[in-house]
Amino acid sequence: MKVITRFAPSPTGYLHVGGARTALFSYLYARHHGGQFELRIEDTDTERSTEASVNAIFEGMNWLGLEYDSEVKYQSKNLARYHEVLDQLLENDQAYYCDCSKERLDKIREQQMKNGEKPRYDGKCRELGLKKSDNTIIRFKTPKTGEVKFKDHVRGEITVANSELDDLVIARADGMPTYNFSVVIDDADMGITHVIRGDDHINNTPRQINIYQALNLPVPEFAHVPMILGDDGARLSKRHGAVSVMQYSDDGYLPEAVLNYLVRLGWSHGDQELFSKAEMIELFDLSGVNRAPSSFNTGKLNWINQQYMQQTDSARLAQLLNNRLAVLGIAVDDSIDLSAVVDMFKDRAHTINELAEMGLFLLQPLTGYDEKAEAKAFKESAIEPLKAVIAKCEAIDDWASADLHQMIADVVAELEVGFGKVGMPVRLALSGQAQGPANDAIMQVLGKDESIQRLQNALSHLRQKFA
Ligand code: GLU
């Protein structure tokens, strides 16, 4: 049997972390088994579905590299098919028209709640044989007896008595099919063998299985993956910060790192943390999906992203850095080699955005000097070392191949002072900070003119201060 899975988002917002994780698991399961992965847009809720959301879903899946195999299916384009099956169910007395008013339904619900009963439709119209009219909905005739049993790949065996289920609505008064109905028709028509989705749908599954059975359709296998919690233990939502997948792109994460992070949200393989996509495909199986909810942990995402950044080619990171700088409105001078900036910080930065922040002093004129560092490093005794370094810099013809580290060492030797007496004021002059990359590396990136300019600015600053 060829495995066919699908991701079936409702386009009512961007692709969020939970959806992306579900998509990834479905994708990996299909790829692992040499099967097919499909995308279906569940857009029958015309009020809440938007084209912008559809595009956001494509964008997110594309960014993460979750390729699907066939043309995207849209439920909104499949209405004729749903109506065909609805008619069939009505004809076979497996569904019926219901004209119960909202007021009546509210009232019985209220009464049931008062009696401590589970609210459900009481079946008033089930045997009335009503004809279609403007305000009739269609309900599915759930069997009154018996039970639904299925083996969930994550949750194990689940049994629900039909007496627990009511006659669910399968088409609204405007003729639009409901989720529980259209999902069955599409999953069956698309030959879906494994339905992998969030466990918020687990209560829908027995209802859907009854529909499969009424239509004599093969029932797929199910895997309901546990929800994702925020760091505070509540279900992950907007207020936890970035939940849209594309927000992680904006925040400077690499897609392969986010993918790696997502696969570990609820799935494990021993204690391995880092997985290439090929490895995920090779190792993923539903038996490794945890039953307990997983918690989103930004610290871990940052760690994973840092690991990936360290392994990533500097030219690619430089391109991403360039994009980030463009977002910040910073035009980079042609003389600046962004790969060199990347190399300087890629072991320390967790994200591209952090890298941009760390490297900003190289790309923009300094706006001042760190106060604490200034008190320590810009003493009167720093004037001579700065002058000496400037003189040596000016004498260098071939900056790119100059040994700038040796140049500073020479100044230290000539002035017969400790290394810090030269190194500290030079670093502060070049970077405005006390800590950071090596002075020779900074000067290499800045180039001869800018290096000298910054050293001279510091020198005039010191001269004024001690005049
Ligand atoms: N459109 C449903 C959702 O986004 C799909 C659920 C399913 O995978 O069956 O929740």
CSV table of C-alpha atoms and ligand atoms in Angstrom, one decimal:
chain,number,residue,atom,x,y,z
A,1,MET,CA,0.0,0.0,0.0
A,2,LYS,CA,1.4,3.4,-1.0
A,3,VAL,CA,1.3,5.9,1.9
A,4,ILE,CA,-0.5,9.2,1.1
A,5,THR,CA,-0.7,11.9,3.7
A,6,ARG,CA,-1.9,15.4,3.5
A,7,PHE,CA,-1.8,18.8,5.3
A,8,ALA,CA,-5.2,20.4,5.3
A,9,PRO,CA,-5.1,23.9,6.8
A,10,SER,CA,-8.0,26.3,7.0
A,11,PRO,CA,-6.8,29.5,5.5
A,12,THR,CA,-7.9,31.8,8.4
A,13,GLY,CA,-4.4,33.1,9.4
A,14,TYR,CA,-0.8,32.6,8.7
A,15,LEU,CA,1.0,29.3,8.9
A,16,HIS,CA,1.6,28.9,12.6
A,17,VAL,CA,4.0,26.7,14.5
A,18,GLY,CA,1.5,24.0,15.3
A,19,GLY,CA,0.3,23.8,11.7
A,20,ALA,CA,3.8,23.7,10.4
A,21,ARG,CA,4.7,20.9,12.8
A,22,THR,CA,1.6,18.9,11.7
A,23,ALA,CA,2.6,19.5,8.0
A,24,LEU,CA,6.2,18.4,8.8
A,25,PHE,CA,5.1,15.2,10.4
A,26,SER,CA,2.8,14.4,7.5
A,27,TYR,CA,5.5,15.2,5.1
A,28,LEU,CA,8.1,13.1,6.8
A,29,TYR,CA,5.8,10.2,7.2
A,30,ALA,CA,5.1,10.2,3.5
A,31,ARG,CA,8.7,10.6,2.5
A,32,HIS,CA,9.9,8.0,4.9
A,33,HIS,CA,7.6,5.5,3.3
A,34,GLY,CA,8.3,6.6,-0.2
A,35,GLY,CA,4.7,7.9,-0.5
A,36,GLN,CA,3.0,11.1,-1.4
A,37,PHE,CA,2.4,14.3,0.5
A,38,GLU,CA,-0.6,16.5,-0.5
A,39,LEU,CA,-1.8,19.9,0.4
A,40,ARG,CA,-5.5,20.7,0.6
A,41,ILE,CA,-6.8,24.1,1.5
A,42,GLU,CA,-10.0,23.8,3.6
A,43,ASP,CA,-11.7,27.0,2.6
A,44,THR,CA,-15.4,26.3,2.8
A,45,ASP,CA,-15.7,28.8,5.7
A,46,THR,CA,-16.0,31.7,3.2
A,47,GLU,CA,-16.3,34.3,5.9
A,48,ARG,CA,-13.0,33.5,7.6
A,49,SER,CA,-10.9,32.2,4.7
A,50,THR,CA,-8.8,34.7,2.9
A,51,GLU,CA,-6.5,34.7,0.0
A,52,ALA,CA,-3.8,36.3,2.0
A,53,SER,CA,-3.9,33.4,4.4
A,54,VAL,CA,-3.6,30.9,1.5
A,55,ASN,CA,-0.6,32.8,0.3
A,56,ALA,CA,0.9,32.9,3.8
A,57,ILE,CA,0.5,29.1,4.0
A,58,PHE,CA,2.3,28.6,0.7
A,59,GLU,CA,5.0,31.0,1.7
A,60,GLY,CA,5.6,29.2,5.0
A,61,MET,CA,5.7,25.8,3.5
A,62,ASN,CA,8.0,27.0,0.8
A,63,TRP,CA,10.3,28.6,3.3
A,64,LEU,CA,10.5,25.3,5.3
A,65,GLY,CA,10.9,23.3,2.1
A,66,LEU,CA,7.8,21.2,2.6
A,67,GLU,CA,7.2,20.3,-1.0
A,68,TYR,CA,3.9,18.6,-1.8
A,69,ASP,CA,3.4,16.3,-4.7
A,70,SER,CA,0.2,17.2,-6.6
A,71,GLU,CA,-1.6,20.3,-7.4
A,72,VAL,CA,-3.1,22.0,-4.4
A,73,LYS,CA,-6.7,21.1,-3.8
A,74,TYR,CA,-9.2,23.7,-2.7
A,75,GLN,CA,-12.4,22.6,-1.0
A,76,SER,CA,-14.2,25.6,-2.3
A,77,LYS,CA,-13.7,24.2,-5.8
A,78,ASN,CA,-15.1,20.9,-4.9
A,79,LEU,CA,-18.7,21.8,-3.9
A,80,ALA,CA,-20.4,19.8,-6.6
A,81,ARG,CA,-18.7,16.6,-5.4
A,82,TYR,CA,-19.9,17.3,-1.8
A,83,HIS,CA,-23.4,17.9,-3.0
A,84,GLU,CA,-23.4,14.7,-5.0
A,85,VAL,CA,-22.5,12.7,-1.8
A,86,LEU,CA,-24.9,14.7,0.3
A,87,ASP,CA,-27.7,13.7,-2.1
A,88,GLN,CA,-26.6,10.1,-2.0
A,89,LEU,CA,-26.8,10.1,1.8
A,90,LEU,CA,-30.2,11.7,1.8
A,91,GLU,CA,-31.4,9.2,-0.7
A,92,ASN,CA,-30.2,6.3,1.3
A,93,ASP,CA,-31.8,7.6,4.4
A,94,GLN,CA,-28.4,8.1,6.0
A,95,ALA,CA,-28.9,11.8,6.4
A,96,TYR,CA,-31.9,14.1,6.8
A,97,TYR,CA,-33.1,17.7,6.6
A,98,CYS,CA,-33.5,19.4,9.9
A,99,ASP,CA,-35.3,22.8,10.5
A,100,CYS,CA,-34.8,23.1,14.2
A,101,SER,CA,-34.4,26.8,15.1
A,102,LYS,CA,-31.4,28.1,16.9
A,103,GLU,CA,-33.7,29.0,19.8
A,104,ARG,CA,-34.9,25.5,20.1
A,105,LEU,CA,-31.4,24.1,20.0
A,106,ASP,CA,-30.3,26.6,22.6
A,107,LYS,CA,-33.1,25.7,24.8
A,108,ILE,CA,-32.5,21.9,24.8
A,109,ARG,CA,-28.8,22.5,25.3
A,110,GLU,CA,-29.6,24.7,28.3
A,111,GLN,CA,-31.9,22.0,29.7
A,112,GLN,CA,-29.3,19.3,29.1
A,113,MET,CA,-26.6,21.3,30.9
A,114,LYS,CA,-28.9,21.8,33.8
A,115,ASN,CA,-29.5,18.1,34.0
A,116,GLY,CA,-25.8,17.5,34.0
A,117,GLU,CA,-26.1,15.8,30.6
A,118,LYS,CA,-23.7,16.2,27.6
A,119,PRO,CA,-25.3,18.7,25.2
A,120,ARG,CA,-26.4,17.1,22.0
A,121,TYR,CA,-29.0,17.2,19.3
A,122,ASP,CA,-32.1,15.3,20.4
A,123,GLY,CA,-33.0,13.9,17.0
A,124,LYS,CA,-36.3,15.6,16.7
A,125,CYS,CA,-36.2,15.8,12.8
A,126,ARG,CA,-34.5,12.4,12.3
A,127,GLU,CA,-37.6,10.6,11.2
A,128,LEU,CA,-39.7,13.5,10.0
A,129,GLY,CA,-38.8,13.1,6.4
A,130,LEU,CA,-38.6,16.9,5.9
A,131,LYS,CA,-38.0,18.4,2.5
A,132,LYS,CA,-35.3,20.9,1.7
A,133,SER,CA,-36.2,24.5,2.4
A,134,ASP,CA,-34.4,27.8,3.0
A,135,ASN,CA,-33.7,27.2,6.6
A,136,THR,CA,-33.0,23.4,6.6
A,137,ILE,CA,-29.6,22.0,7.4
A,138,ILE,CA,-28.5,18.5,6.7
A,139,ARG,CA,-27.7,16.1,9.6
A,140,PHE,CA,-25.9,12.8,9.4
A,141,LYS,CA,-27.8,9.8,10.9
A,142,THR,CA,-25.3,8.6,13.4
A,143,PRO,CA,-26.0,4.9,14.2
A,144,LYS,CA,-27.9,4.8,17.5
A,145,THR,CA,-26.1,1.7,18.8
A,146,GLY,CA,-22.7,0.2,18.6
A,147,GLU,CA,-19.4,1.9,18.9
A,148,VAL,CA,-16.5,3.3,16.9
A,149,LYS,CA,-13.1,1.8,17.5
A,150,PHE,CA,-9.8,3.0,16.0
A,151,LYS,CA,-6.2,2.6,16.8
A,152,ASP,CA,-4.5,5.9,16.9
A,153,HIS,CA,-0.8,5.9,16.1
A,154,VAL,CA,-0.1,8.2,19.0
A,155,ARG,CA,-2.9,7.7,21.5
A,156,GLY,CA,-3.4,4.0,21.1
A,157,GLU,CA,-6.8,2.3,21.0
A,158,ILE,CA,-9.8,4.6,21.2
A,159,THR,CA,-13.4,3.4,21.6
A,160,VAL,CA,-16.5,5.7,21.6
A,161,ALA,CA,-20.0,4.5,22.0
A,162,ASN,CA,-22.4,5.8,19.3
A,163,SER,CA,-24.8,6.8,22.0
A,164,GLU,CA,-22.2,9.4,23.0
A,165,LEU,CA,-22.4,11.0,19.5
A,166,ASP,CA,-25.3,13.0,18.1
A,167,ASP,CA,-26.5,13.6,14.6
A,168,LEU,CA,-23.9,16.0,13.4
A,169,VAL,CA,-24.6,18.8,10.9
A,170,ILE,CA,-23.0,17.9,7.6
A,171,ALA,CA,-24.3,20.9,5.5
A,172,ARG,CA,-25.4,24.3,6.6
A,173,ALA,CA,-28.6,26.1,5.4
A,174,ASP,CA,-26.6,27.8,2.7
A,175,GLY,CA,-25.6,24.4,1.3
A,176,MET,CA,-22.0,24.7,2.5
A,177,PRO,CA,-20.7,21.3,3.8
A,178,THR,CA,-19.2,21.3,7.2
A,179,TYR,CA,-15.7,20.3,8.1
A,180,ASN,CA,-16.5,16.8,9.4
A,181,PHE,CA,-18.2,15.9,6.2
A,182,SER,CA,-16.0,17.5,3.5
A,183,VAL,CA,-12.8,16.2,5.2
A,184,VAL,CA,-14.1,12.6,4.8
A,185,ILE,CA,-15.0,13.0,1.2
A,186,ASP,CA,-11.7,14.6,0.3
A,187,ASP,CA,-9.5,12.3,2.3
A,188,ALA,CA,-11.3,9.4,0.7
A,189,ASP,CA,-11.2,10.8,-2.9
A,190,MET,CA,-7.5,11.7,-2.5
A,191,GLY,CA,-6.7,8.2,-1.3
A,192,ILE,CA,-5.3,9.5,2.0
A,193,THR,CA,-4.0,6.5,3.9
A,194,HIS,CA,-2.7,8.3,7.1
A,195,VAL,CA,-4.4,11.3,8.6
A,196,ILE,CA,-1.9,13.1,10.8
A,197,ARG,CA,-3.3,16.1,12.6
A,198,GLY,CA,-3.5,18.0,15.9
A,199,ASP,CA,-5.3,16.2,18.7
A,200,ASP,CA,-7.8,19.0,18.9
A,201,HIS,CA,-9.5,17.0,16.2
A,202,ILE,CA,-9.6,13.7,18.1
A,203,ASN,CA,-13.3,14.1,19.1
A,204,ASN,CA,-14.1,14.5,15.4
A,205,THR,CA,-12.5,11.3,14.4
A,206,PRO,CA,-15.3,8.9,15.5
A,207,ARG,CA,-17.9,11.0,13.7
A,208,GLN,CA,-15.8,11.0,10.6
A,209,ILE,CA,-15.4,7.2,10.8
A,210,ASN,CA,-19.1,6.8,10.9
A,211,ILE,CA,-19.4,8.8,7.7
A,212,TYR,CA,-16.7,6.6,6.0
A,213,GLN,CA,-18.6,3.6,7.0
A,214,ALA,CA,-22.0,4.9,5.9
A,215,LEU,CA,-20.4,5.5,2.5
A,216,ASN,CA,-18.6,2.1,2.4
A,217,LEU,CA,-15.3,4.0,2.1
A,218,PRO,CA,-12.0,2.6,3.5
A,219,VAL,CA,-11.1,4.3,6.8
A,220,PRO,CA,-7.6,5.7,6.9
A,221,GLU,CA,-5.2,5.4,9.8
A,222,PHE,CA,-5.0,8.2,12.2
A,223,ALA,CA,-2.3,9.9,14.3
A,224,HIS,CA,-3.3,12.8,16.6
A,225,VAL,CA,-0.3,14.7,17.6
A,226,PRO,CA,-0.4,16.5,21.0
A,227,MET,CA,-0.6,20.2,21.2
A,228,ILE,CA,2.3,22.6,21.7
A,229,LEU,CA,2.5,24.7,24.9
A,230,GLY,CA,4.2,28.0,25.5
A,231,ASP,CA,6.9,28.4,28.1
A,232,ASP,CA,4.2,29.1,30.7
A,233,GLY,CA,2.4,25.8,30.1
A,234,ALA,CA,-0.6,27.4,28.3
A,235,ARG,CA,-1.5,26.4,24.8
A,236,LEU,CA,0.9,28.2,22.4
A,237,SER,CA,-0.8,31.3,21.0
A,238,LYS,CA,-0.1,34.7,19.7
A,239,ARG,CA,0.7,36.1,23.1
A,240,HIS,CA,3.7,33.9,23.4
A,241,GLY,CA,5.4,35.9,20.6
A,242,ALA,CA,6.3,34.6,17.3
A,243,VAL,CA,3.9,31.8,16.3
A,244,SER,CA,3.8,32.5,12.6
A,245,VAL,CA,6.4,30.5,10.9
A,246,MET,CA,7.4,33.5,8.7
A,247,GLN,CA,8.0,35.5,11.8
A,248,TYR,CA,11.0,33.2,12.4
A,249,SER,CA,12.3,34.2,9.0
A,250,ASP,CA,11.9,37.8,9.9
A,251,ASP,CA,13.6,37.2,13.3
A,252,GLY,CA,16.7,35.8,11.5
A,253,TYR,CA,16.4,32.1,11.9
A,254,LEU,CA,17.4,29.6,9.2
A,255,PRO,CA,14.6,27.5,7.8
A,256,GLU,CA,16.5,24.3,8.3
A,257,ALA,CA,17.0,25.1,11.9
A,258,VAL,CA,13.3,25.9,12.4
A,259,LEU,CA,12.5,22.6,10.7
A,260,ASN,CA,14.9,20.8,13.0
A,261,TYR,CA,13.4,22.6,16.0
A,262,LEU,CA,9.8,21.7,14.8
A,263,VAL,CA,10.6,18.0,14.4
A,264,ARG,CA,11.8,17.8,18.0
A,265,LEU,CA,8.5,19.4,19.2
A,266,GLY,CA,6.8,16.2,20.1
A,267,TRP,CA,9.1,13.7,18.3
A,268,SER,CA,12.3,12.2,19.5
A,269,HIS,CA,14.9,9.7,18.4
A,270,GLY,CA,17.0,8.7,21.4
A,271,ASP,CA,18.6,11.9,22.6
A,272,GLN,CA,19.7,13.2,19.2
A,273,GLU,CA,18.9,16.9,18.7
A,274,LEU,CA,20.3,17.8,15.3
A,275,PHE,CA,18.8,16.2,12.2
A,276,SER,CA,19.3,17.1,8.6
A,277,LYS,CA,16.2,16.9,6.5
A,278,ALA,CA,17.5,13.6,5.0
A,279,GLU,CA,18.0,12.2,8.5
A,280,MET,CA,14.6,13.3,9.6
A,281,ILE,CA,13.1,11.4,6.6
A,282,GLU,CA,15.2,8.4,7.3
A,283,LEU,CA,14.4,8.3,11.0
A,284,PHE,CA,10.9,9.7,11.4
A,285,ASP,CA,8.2,7.3,12.4
A,286,LEU,CA,4.9,7.8,14.3
A,287,SER,CA,6.1,5.5,17.1
A,288,GLY,CA,8.5,8.3,18.1
A,289,VAL,CA,5.8,10.9,18.5
A,290,ASN,CA,5.3,11.7,22.2
A,291,ARG,CA,1.9,11.4,23.8
A,292,ALA,CA,2.4,14.4,26.1
A,293,PRO,CA,2.2,17.9,24.9
A,294,SER,CA,5.5,19.6,24.1
A,295,SER,CA,6.6,23.0,25.2
A,296,PHE,CA,8.0,25.7,23.0
A,297,ASN,CA,11.4,26.7,24.2
A,298,THR,CA,13.0,29.7,22.5
A,299,GLY,CA,16.3,29.0,24.2
A,300,LYS,CA,16.5,25.7,22.5
A,301,LEU,CA,15.5,27.1,19.2
A,302,ASN,CA,18.3,29.7,19.5
A,303,TRP,CA,20.8,26.9,20.3
A,304,ILE,CA,19.8,24.9,17.3
A,305,ASN,CA,19.9,27.9,15.0
A,306,GLN,CA,23.4,28.7,16.3
A,307,GLN,CA,24.5,25.2,15.5
A,308,TYR,CA,23.2,25.6,12.0
A,309,MET,CA,24.7,29.0,11.5
A,310,GLN,CA,28.1,27.6,12.5
A,311,GLN,CA,27.8,25.0,9.8
A,312,THR,CA,26.5,27.3,7.1
A,313,ASP,CA,28.6,28.7,4.3
A,314,SER,CA,29.5,32.3,5.1
A,315,ALA,CA,28.5,33.6,1.7
A,316,ARG,CA,24.9,32.4,2.3
A,317,LEU,CA,24.8,34.0,5.7
A,318,ALA,CA,26.3,37.2,4.2
A,319,GLN,CA,23.4,37.3,1.8
A,320,LEU,CA,20.9,36.9,4.7
A,321,LEU,CA,22.8,39.5,6.7
A,322,ASN,CA,22.5,41.8,3.7
A,323,ASN,CA,18.7,41.3,3.6
A,324,ARG,CA,18.5,42.0,7.3
A,325,LEU,CA,20.5,45.2,6.9
A,326,ALA,CA,18.2,46.3,4.1
A,327,VAL,CA,15.2,45.8,6.4
A,328,LEU,CA,17.0,48.0,9.0
A,329,GLY,CA,17.5,50.5,6.3
A,330,ILE,CA,21.3,50.3,6.4
A,331,ALA,CA,23.1,50.7,3.1
A,332,VAL,CA,26.3,48.7,3.1
A,333,ASP,CA,29.4,50.3,1.6
A,334,ASP,CA,30.7,48.3,-1.4
A,335,SER,CA,34.1,48.1,0.3
A,336,ILE,CA,32.7,46.0,3.2
A,337,ASP,CA,33.0,42.3,2.9
A,338,LEU,CA,30.0,41.0,4.6
A,339,SER,CA,31.4,37.4,4.7
A,340,ALA,CA,34.2,38.7,6.9
A,341,VAL,CA,31.6,40.3,9.2
A,342,VAL,CA,29.8,36.9,9.3
A,343,ASP,CA,33.0,35.0,10.1
A,344,MET,CA,33.7,37.4,12.9
A,345,PHE,CA,30.4,36.7,14.7
A,346,LYS,CA,28.9,33.4,13.4
A,347,ASP,CA,30.2,31.4,16.4
A,348,ARG,CA,28.5,33.8,18.8
A,349,ALA,CA,25.3,35.0,17.2
A,350,HIS,CA,22.2,32.9,17.6
A,351,THR,CA,20.4,34.5,14.7
A,352,ILE,CA,21.1,36.6,11.7
A,353,ASN,CA,19.4,39.5,13.4
A,354,GLU,CA,21.8,39.1,16.4
A,355,LEU,CA,24.6,38.9,13.9
A,356,ALA,CA,23.5,42.1,12.3
A,357,GLU,CA,23.3,43.8,15.7
A,358,MET,CA,26.8,42.6,16.6
A,359,GLY,CA,28.2,43.7,13.4
A,360,LEU,CA,26.5,47.1,13.2
A,361,PHE,CA,29.4,49.0,14.5
A,362,LEU,CA,31.4,47.9,11.5
A,363,LEU,CA,28.8,49.1,9.0
A,364,GLN,CA,27.7,52.4,10.5
A,365,PRO,CA,29.7,55.3,11.8
A,366,LEU,CA,30.3,55.1,15.6
A,367,THR,CA,27.8,57.2,17.6
A,368,GLY,CA,29.9,57.3,20.8
A,369,TYR,CA,32.0,55.2,23.2
A,370,ASP,CA,30.8,52.9,25.9
A,371,GLU,CA,31.0,54.9,29.1
A,372,LYS,CA,32.6,52.3,31.3
A,373,ALA,CA,35.1,51.4,28.7
A,374,GLU,CA,35.9,55.0,28.1
A,375,ALA,CA,36.7,55.6,31.8
A,376,LYS,CA,39.1,52.6,31.6
A,377,ALA,CA,40.7,52.8,28.2
A,378,PHE,CA,40.6,56.5,27.2
A,379,LYS,CA,43.1,57.9,29.7
A,380,GLU,CA,45.7,60.4,28.8
A,381,SER,CA,48.2,57.6,28.5
A,382,ALA,CA,46.2,56.3,25.5
A,383,ILE,CA,47.2,59.3,23.3
A,384,GLU,CA,50.7,58.0,22.5
A,385,PRO,CA,49.7,54.5,21.6
A,386,LEU,CA,46.9,55.8,19.3
A,387,LYS,CA,49.3,58.2,17.6
A,388,ALA,CA,51.8,55.3,17.1
A,389,VAL,CA,49.2,53.0,15.7
A,390,ILE,CA,47.9,55.7,13.3
A,391,ALA,CA,51.4,56.3,12.1
A,392,LYS,CA,52.0,52.6,11.4
A,393,CYS,CA,48.6,52.3,9.7
A,394,GLU,CA,49.4,55.2,7.4
A,395,ALA,CA,52.7,53.5,6.3
A,396,ILE,CA,50.9,50.4,5.2
A,397,ASP,CA,50.5,50.1,1.4
A,398,ASP,CA,48.9,46.8,1.0
A,399,TRP,CA,46.3,46.7,3.7
A,400,ALA,CA,44.7,43.4,2.7
A,401,SER,CA,47.8,41.4,3.2
A,402,ALA,CA,49.3,43.4,6.1
A,403,ASP,CA,49.9,41.6,9.4
A,404,LEU,CA,47.9,44.1,11.5
A,405,HIS,CA,48.3,41.9,14.6
A,406,GLN,CA,52.1,42.2,14.3
A,407,MET,CA,51.7,45.9,13.6
A,408,ILE,CA,50.1,46.4,17.0
A,409,ALA,CA,52.6,44.1,18.7
A,410,ASP,CA,55.3,46.3,17.2
A,411,VAL,CA,53.8,49.4,18.8
A,412,VAL,CA,53.6,47.6,22.1
A,413,ALA,CA,57.2,46.6,21.9
A,414,GLU,CA,58.4,50.1,20.8
A,415,LEU,CA,56.5,51.9,23.6
A,416,GLU,CA,57.5,49.2,26.1
A,417,VAL,CA,54.0,49.0,27.5
A,418,GLY,CA,51.6,46.1,28.3
A,419,PHE,CA,49.5,44.8,25.4
A,420,GLY,CA,46.3,46.2,27.0
A,421,LYS,CA,47.7,49.8,27.0
A,422,VAL,CA,47.6,49.7,23.2
A,423,GLY,CA,44.9,47.1,22.5
A,424,MET,CA,42.2,48.6,24.8
A,425,PRO,CA,42.1,52.2,23.5
A,426,VAL,CA,42.5,50.9,19.9
A,427,ARG,CA,39.5,48.6,20.3
A,428,LEU,CA,37.4,51.3,21.9
A,429,ALA,CA,38.4,53.7,19.1
A,430,LEU,CA,37.5,51.2,16.4
A,431,SER,CA,34.3,49.7,17.9
A,432,GLY,CA,33.1,52.0,20.6
A,433,GLN,CA,33.0,49.0,22.9
A,434,ALA,CA,35.4,47.3,25.4
A,435,GLN,CA,34.7,43.8,24.1
A,436,GLY,CA,34.5,42.3,20.7
A,437,PRO,CA,36.5,40.7,17.9
A,438,ALA,CA,40.3,41.2,17.6
A,439,ASN,CA,41.5,44.6,16.6
A,440,ASP,CA,43.3,43.3,13.5
A,441,ALA,CA,40.1,41.6,12.4
A,442,ILE,CA,38.1,44.8,12.9
A,443,MET,CA,40.7,46.8,11.0
A,444,GLN,CA,40.7,44.3,8.2
A,445,VAL,CA,37.0,44.7,7.7
A,446,LEU,CA,36.9,48.4,8.1
A,447,GLY,CA,39.8,48.9,5.6
A,448,LYS,CA,42.6,51.4,5.9
A,449,ASP,CA,40.8,54.7,5.5
A,450,GLU,CA,38.0,54.0,7.9
A,451,SER,CA,40.3,52.4,10.5
A,452,ILE,CA,42.6,55.5,10.4
A,453,GLN,CA,39.5,57.8,10.5
A,454,ARG,CA,38.2,56.1,13.6
A,455,LEU,CA,41.6,56.1,15.4
A,456,GLN,CA,41.9,59.8,14.5
A,457,ASN,CA,38.5,60.6,15.8
A,458,ALA,CA,39.4,58.9,19.1
A,459,LEU,CA,42.6,60.8,19.2
A,460,SER,CA,41.0,64.2,18.8
A,461,HIS,CA,38.4,63.1,21.4
A,462,LEU,CA,41.2,62.4,23.8
A,463,ARG,CA,43.1,65.5,23.0
A,464,GLN,CA,40.0,67.6,23.8
A,465,LYS,CA,39.4,65.7,26.9
A,466,PHE,CA,42.9,66.2,28.3
A,467,ALA,CA,43.6,69.7,26.8
B,1,GLU,N1,-8.9,22.3,8.3
B,1,GLU,C1,-8.7,21.5,9.5
B,1,GLU,C2,-7.8,22.4,10.5
B,1,GLU,O1,-7.1,23.3,10.0
B,1,GLU,C3,-8.0,20.3,9.2
B,1,GLU,C4,-8.0,19.2,10.2
B,1,GLU,C5,-7.6,17.9,9.6
B,1,GLU,O2,-6.4,17.8,9.3
B,1,GLU,O3,-8.5,17.0,9.4
B,1,GLU,O4,-7.8,22.2,11.7
